Every structure is written in C-alpha cells, then in structure tokens.
Short mmCIF file of C-alpha atoms in Angstrom, two decimals:
data_model
loop_
_atom_site.label_atom_id
_atom_site.label_comp_id
_atom_site.label_asym_id
_atom_site.label_seq_id
_atom_site.Cartn_x
_atom_site.Cartn_y
_atom_site.Cartn_z
CA MET V 1152 -10.55 6.53 -4.87
CA LEU V 1153 -7.22 7.95 -2.56
CA HIS V 1154 -7.48 7.41 0.99
CA LYS V 1155 -5.10 7.70 4.13
CA THR V 1156 -4.32 4.97 5.57
CA LYS V 1157 -5.14 5.81 9.53
CA ASN V 1158 -8.89 6.76 7.80
CA LEU V 1159 -8.22 2.95 7.02
CA ILE V 1160 -8.00 1.52 10.17
CA GLY V 1161 -11.38 0.42 12.01
CA TYR V 1162 -13.28 0.07 8.30
CA SER V 1163 -15.84 -2.77 8.84
CA LEU V 1164 -14.61 -5.63 6.95
CA ASP V 1165 -17.73 -7.86 5.16
CA SER V 1166 -17.12 -10.75 4.13
CA LEU V 1167 -19.85 -12.97 1.69
CA ASP V 1168 -21.79 -14.02 4.33
CA GLY V 1169 -21.03 -11.38 6.66
CA GLU V 1170 -19.26 -8.98 9.05
CA MET V 1171 -15.73 -10.60 9.89
CA GLY V 1172 -13.27 -8.54 11.42
CA ARG V 1173 -11.67 -4.93 11.11
CA VAL V 1174 -8.59 -3.37 9.28
CA LYS V 1175 -5.54 -3.28 11.51
CA ASP V 1176 -2.70 -2.80 9.11
CA PHE V 1177 -1.24 -2.82 5.72
CA TYR V 1178 2.17 -4.79 4.73
CA PHE V 1179 3.68 -3.18 2.00
CA ASP V 1180 6.35 -3.77 -1.06
CA ASP V 1181 9.02 -1.82 -0.95
CA GLN V 1182 9.82 -2.43 -4.42
CA HIS V 1183 6.92 -1.65 -6.36
CA TRP V 1184 5.72 1.41 -3.32
CA THR V 1185 1.93 -1.24 -3.28
CA ILE V 1186 -0.05 -2.51 -1.02
CA ARG V 1187 0.09 -6.44 -0.68
CA TYR V 1188 -1.91 -7.05 2.47
CA LEU V 1189 -4.74 -5.63 4.89
CA VAL V 1190 -4.09 -6.57 7.61
CA ALA V 1191 -7.76 -8.50 9.64
CA ASP V 1192 -8.78 -8.14 13.21
CA THR V 1193 -11.46 -10.53 14.02
CA GLY V 1194 -11.77 -11.02 17.29
CA THR V 1195 -12.12 -13.80 18.83
CA TRP V 1196 -12.96 -15.86 15.69
CA LEU V 1197 -10.08 -16.98 14.74
CA ARG V 1198 -6.77 -15.40 17.75
CA GLY V 1199 -3.79 -16.84 17.13
CA ARG V 1200 -3.45 -16.41 13.76
CA ALA V 1201 -2.42 -13.00 11.37
CA VAL V 1202 -5.42 -12.33 8.68
CA LEU V 1203 -3.74 -11.40 5.65
CA ILE V 1204 -6.30 -9.80 2.55
CA SER V 1205 -4.99 -9.61 -0.87
CA PRO V 1206 -6.38 -6.38 -3.09
CA HIS V 1207 -6.79 -9.96 -5.09
CA ALA V 1208 -10.30 -9.93 -3.08
CA LEU V 1209 -10.73 -6.96 -1.82
CA VAL V 1210 -13.69 -5.13 -4.04
CA ALA V 1211 -14.30 -1.21 -2.58
CA ALA V 1212 -13.44 1.09 0.41
CA ILE V 1213 -16.43 2.70 1.24
CA LYS V 1214 -15.93 5.70 3.04
CA ASP V 1215 -19.35 6.69 3.85
CA GLU V 1216 -21.06 3.58 5.74
CA GLU V 1217 -16.63 2.77 7.19
CA HIS V 1218 -16.87 -0.18 5.82
CA ILE V 1219 -14.46 -2.58 2.59
CA ALA V 1220 -16.40 -4.83 0.72
CA VAL V 1221 -14.59 -8.22 0.64
CA ASP V 1222 -14.25 -11.46 -2.70
CA LEU V 1223 -15.02 -14.19 0.47
CA SER V 1224 -16.62 -15.74 2.72
CA LYS V 1225 -15.08 -16.58 6.25
CA ARG V 1226 -14.69 -20.15 5.38
CA GLN V 1227 -12.42 -19.44 2.78
CA ILE V 1228 -10.78 -17.56 4.86
CA GLU V 1229 -11.11 -19.85 7.51
CA GLU V 1230 -9.43 -23.23 5.04
CA GLY V 1231 -6.34 -20.79 3.89
CA PRO V 1232 -3.11 -20.72 4.98
CA SER V 1233 -2.11 -20.28 8.31
CA ILE V 1234 0.28 -18.38 10.14
CA ALA V 1235 1.01 -16.98 13.35
CA THR V 1236 0.22 -13.49 14.10
CA ASP V 1237 4.28 -12.91 15.86
CA LYS V 1238 5.87 -14.46 12.39
CA PRO V 1239 7.33 -12.99 9.81
CA VAL V 1240 5.08 -13.28 5.96
CA SER V 1241 7.11 -15.85 3.98
CA ARG V 1242 7.26 -16.53 0.75
CA GLN V 1243 6.51 -19.62 1.37
CA PHE V 1244 3.52 -18.54 2.91
CA GLU V 1245 2.70 -16.17 0.27
CA MET V 1246 3.26 -19.08 -2.57
CA ASP V 1247 0.30 -21.84 -0.71
CA TYR V 1248 -1.95 -18.80 -0.10
CA TYR V 1249 -1.47 -17.73 -3.66
CA ARG V 1250 -2.85 -21.68 -5.00
CA HIS V 1251 -5.21 -21.66 -2.02
CA TYR V 1252 -6.84 -18.83 -3.96
CA GLY V 1253 -6.33 -19.51 -6.93
CA TRP V 1254 -4.70 -15.78 -8.07
CA GLY V 1255 -1.90 -15.18 -9.78
CA ALA V 1256 1.51 -14.19 -7.63
CA TYR V 1257 1.62 -10.13 -8.17
CA TRP V 1258 6.14 -11.61 -8.27
CA GLY V 1259 5.53 -13.66 -10.66
CA GLY V 1260 5.21 -11.00 -14.51
CA PRO V 1261 6.64 -7.81 -15.51
CA PHE V 1262 3.39 -5.67 -13.99
CA ALA V 1263 2.75 -3.88 -10.27
CA TRP V 1264 0.41 -7.18 -10.15
CA GLY V 1265 2.53 -9.68 -12.21
CA ALA V 1266 0.93 -10.07 -15.48
CA GLN V 1267 -1.76 -6.96 -14.94
CA PRO V 1268 -0.85 -3.46 -13.86
CA PHE V 1269 -3.46 -4.13 -11.29
CA PRO V 1270 -5.63 -6.75 -8.98
CA THR V 1271 -8.79 -8.80 -9.48
CA THR V 1272 -9.92 -11.49 -8.52
CA VAL V 1273 -10.40 -13.17 -11.94
CA PRO V 1274 -6.68 -14.13 -12.95
CA PRO V 1275 -5.65 -12.62 -16.28
CA GLU V 1276 -4.97 -16.23 -18.56
CA GLY V 1277 -1.74 -17.73 -18.47
CA ALA V 1278 -1.76 -16.34 -15.64
CA MET V 1279 1.03 -18.71 -12.30
CA THR V 1280 2.46 -18.87 -9.48
CA PRO V 1281 6.45 -19.21 -9.84
CA PRO V 1282 8.58 -22.18 -8.48
CA HIS V 1283 10.28 -22.10 -6.04
CA PRO V 1284 12.07 -19.34 -4.59
CA PRO V 1285 15.96 -20.21 -3.87
CA GLN V 1286 16.25 -21.80 0.30
CA GLU V 1287 17.48 -18.46 1.92
CA GLU V 1288 14.11 -16.51 0.60
CA LYS V 1289 11.93 -19.50 2.10
CA ASP V 1290 12.20 -17.47 5.57
CA TRP V 1291 11.39 -14.21 5.20
CA ASP V 1292 10.25 -11.43 2.60
CA SER V 1293 12.49 -8.29 3.63
CA HIS V 1294 10.36 -6.88 1.05
CA LEU V 1295 7.31 -6.38 2.67
CA ARG V 1296 6.80 -4.12 4.80
CA SER V 1297 3.98 -2.39 7.59
CA VAL V 1298 2.39 0.84 7.32
CA LYS V 1299 1.82 1.53 11.29
CA HIS V 1300 5.82 0.24 11.37
CA VAL V 1301 7.45 3.07 8.19
CA ILE V 1302 5.18 6.22 9.72
CA GLY V 1303 6.95 8.18 12.02
CA TYR V 1304 10.00 7.80 9.27
CA HIS V 1305 12.30 10.28 9.27
CA ILE V 1306 12.05 12.24 5.17
CA GLN V 1307 15.73 13.40 3.81
CA ALA V 1308 15.22 15.61 1.17
CA THR V 1309 19.07 16.75 -0.99
CA ASP V 1310 20.37 19.02 1.29
CA ASP V 1311 18.54 18.24 5.10
CA GLU V 1312 15.85 16.74 6.83
CA ILE V 1313 12.05 17.53 6.88
CA GLY V 1314 10.04 15.91 9.03
CA HIS V 1315 8.66 12.54 9.27
CA VAL V 1316 6.60 10.11 7.51
CA GLU V 1317 2.91 10.91 8.87
CA ASP V 1318 0.02 8.42 7.17
CA PHE V 1319 0.33 7.12 3.78
CA VAL V 1320 -2.26 8.11 0.89
CA ILE V 1321 -3.08 4.46 -1.40
CA ASP V 1322 -5.60 4.05 -4.16
CA ASP V 1323 -7.65 1.36 -3.73
CA VAL V 1324 -8.46 0.29 -7.72
CA THR V 1325 -4.35 -0.61 -7.76
CA TRP V 1326 -4.02 -0.43 -4.67
CA ALA V 1327 -0.34 1.67 -4.76
CA ILE V 1328 1.24 3.80 -2.89
CA ARG V 1329 0.56 7.31 -4.59
CA TYR V 1330 1.44 9.36 -1.28
CA LEU V 1331 3.51 9.65 1.95
CA ILE V 1332 2.42 12.59 4.09
CA VAL V 1333 4.91 14.26 5.47
CA ASP V 1334 4.80 16.58 8.82
CA THR V 1335 7.18 19.49 8.62
CA ARG V 1336 5.80 20.55 11.27
CA ASN V 1337 9.90 20.58 12.98
CA TRP V 1338 11.50 22.77 10.20
CA LEU V 1339 8.23 24.42 8.73
CA PRO V 1340 5.67 24.05 11.74
CA GLY V 1341 2.19 23.52 11.04
CA LYS V 1342 2.79 22.50 7.71
CA LYS V 1343 2.29 18.96 5.06
CA VAL V 1344 2.90 17.98 1.95
CA LEU V 1345 3.31 15.92 0.21
CA VAL V 1346 5.56 12.35 -1.73
CA SER V 1347 5.37 10.35 -3.81
CA PRO V 1348 6.97 7.25 -3.19
CA GLN V 1349 8.99 7.60 -7.51
CA TRP V 1350 10.42 10.68 -5.76
CA ILE V 1351 12.94 8.50 -2.93
CA ASP V 1352 16.14 7.52 -3.62
CA LYS V 1353 16.15 4.99 -0.98
CA VAL V 1354 15.27 3.99 2.94
CA SER V 1355 17.44 2.54 5.61
CA TRP V 1356 15.22 0.25 7.31
CA SER V 1357 17.86 -0.11 9.92
CA ASP V 1358 18.02 3.72 10.04
CA SER V 1359 13.75 4.69 9.88
CA LYS V 1360 14.81 6.95 6.97
CA VAL V 1361 13.78 7.81 3.83
CA PHE V 1362 15.72 9.87 1.14
CA VAL V 1363 13.54 11.54 -1.68
CA ASN V 1364 15.58 13.39 -4.52
CA ILE V 1365 14.00 16.89 -3.97
CA THR V 1366 15.11 20.06 -2.40
CA ARG V 1367 14.21 21.72 0.88
CA ASP V 1368 12.87 24.27 -1.13
CA ALA V 1369 11.14 23.05 -3.45
CA VAL V 1370 8.92 21.23 -0.06
CA LYS V 1371 8.78 24.39 1.61
CA GLN V 1372 7.68 26.50 -1.41
CA ALA V 1373 5.11 22.32 -2.33
CA PRO V 1374 1.62 23.18 -1.73
CA GLU V 1375 -0.06 22.08 0.97
CA TYR V 1376 -1.86 19.38 2.48
CA THR V 1377 -3.97 19.77 5.22
CA GLY V 1378 -7.42 17.30 6.38
CA ASP V 1379 -9.48 19.90 4.35
CA THR V 1380 -7.16 19.22 1.04
CA VAL V 1381 -9.72 17.45 -1.76
CA MET V 1382 -7.59 15.22 -3.70
CA ASN V 1383 -7.94 15.50 -6.65
CA ARG V 1384 -6.03 14.87 -10.29
CA GLU V 1385 -5.76 19.14 -10.67
CA TYR V 1386 -4.75 19.40 -6.74
CA GLU V 1387 -2.04 16.55 -7.58
CA ALA V 1388 -0.82 17.61 -11.19
CA ARG V 1389 0.19 21.00 -9.22
CA LEU V 1390 2.22 18.75 -7.13
CA HIS V 1391 3.48 17.62 -9.83
CA GLU V 1392 4.10 19.97 -12.25
CA HIS V 1393 5.55 21.91 -8.56
CA TYR V 1394 8.29 19.36 -8.91
CA ASP V 1395 8.92 18.69 -11.85
CA ARG V 1396 7.88 15.89 -12.44
CA GLU V 1397 5.55 13.19 -14.45
CA GLY V 1398 2.81 12.03 -13.14
CA TYR V 1399 1.82 8.91 -12.36
CA TRP V 1400 -1.44 9.05 -13.68
CA THR V 1401 0.62 9.35 -18.06
CA SER V 1402 1.28 6.03 -17.61
CA GLU V 1403 -1.97 4.44 -16.49
CA PRO V 1404 -4.95 6.25 -17.53
CA GLU V 1405 -6.01 2.85 -19.38
CA VAL V 1406 -5.02 0.75 -16.25
CA THR V 1407 -7.13 2.84 -13.72
CA GLU V 1408 -10.03 2.89 -16.57
CA GLN V 1409 -10.20 -0.66 -17.19
CA ALA V 1410 -9.48 -1.10 -13.24
CA ARG V 1411 -12.24 0.53 -12.00
CA ALA V 1412 -14.43 -0.14 -14.77
CA ARG V 1413 -14.19 -4.61 -13.33
CA LYS V 1414 -14.11 -3.23 -9.79
#
C-alpha cells in the first residue's frame, strides 16, 4: 500500500509487548531512494537516544488505526546499539545494529535490500554483514537523508523550476519511495503532481534542489494529484504513460507479490 510520509508521522508504534512510541521521521538512502529507518519518538522511555527501527521489523502500517506494528520487543530495542539524538548515522553504527538483530545488511548485495529486493524479519540464506568499511566511511553515512529535511527542496525541470517537495509517497512492502509530491503553487497555483525518483538526474544537497529529467510542459499537462486522489495502479499507469516512462511494477511484479506474502 502507498502512504504519504506526513500521514505516517505521529502513528503509534506497537512493539511485541505494547506501545513503544510514535513515528517521528524517516531516514532514506539517496542511492536507492528507499526508507532505511523509521525514527521513533519514545517519550521519556529512552530519552537522549535516537531510536531507529529498520523496515525489517515493520510488519504493517494500519491506516484506519493509525499505527505501525513492530516485530520487536521493548527489551530488544533497549538493548540495541545506541546513538545520540544529535549524532548522524555512521556505517559503524549500522553494522553493529544489523549484527544485533541478525538481519542481512542492505548495502551488502545487488538489490535494494542487499541480498534481496525487500525487507524481511528472516534473513535469506547466505546473507551476512559486509566487512568493515574504510576509515573515511565510518564517521558518517552521507547517503542517509531525513524525509523532514528534504521536504521543501526545490524541483528543477530540464528547462526551469517547477515547484518544491511537499511530501513523499512510500510503499509499505518494499519501503521504496515511489513518488515525490511536488507543489507547483508558485507556477501553477493549486496544482500538485507526482514525480518518481527514477526520473531524477541529480540532487544538489548543498543547494537544496532536485533536478528531474522532465520538461515544464510535461509537468503542466500531467495528471493532477490532490488529497482525494486514489493512488491505485490505474492512476500510476496513467501517470507513467503520460511521461512515457516504464512503471516500476513491470520489473517488480514477482518481488512485490513475494514480499506481500511474507508480511
């Protein structure tokens, strides 16, 4: 199912032994454009720690009940690797984190989730944590970005600016970012459109700008996105057909079916 990240922020997090907090933010990998961690606000329980939950442990996001089921106990989380709230996520922390939970590392294979295309609580046979990274990579993983931080970035088409990032749309099976919601209010008042990360040429993190390989005119004629838009496959197909782009589902049909079956 597809969800807007702003809708998920604030959802309660239900561990195996009770509620453990609420969704505060998401960190995504800017190479695969995939959510790597949910950032939890645990109130006074683990004050001073950034509590990160990998999608490997996320069972499902229940829209009607506004909660996300987490396949971990509070004790497992409390005994996990600790990181201060004011510190960036280092690769060393991630290695300790994945070893603690026994999951295959997402950076250790050919797919978006390392040895497989989707996260699962049970690592595939042969999955392992990669060897230690070079010293220069230990201090900070520059590929992890905060969803909250990137909201507001400007979007640059091939011929001019078209708007800014208002939100992200994520798939709660693969946890891939499927779309950026673009608000074009300064150019086309009242219109919002969806742009796939697959259509991004580059991102200037220093200038807070995303460059996409589509034209302004194509955006102007694109199917509009509103709060009432049903993001089903029919709408997605129409969107991709408009931009003459192949849909992500054409290369992932078996992947998503396998992943949904294991949820």
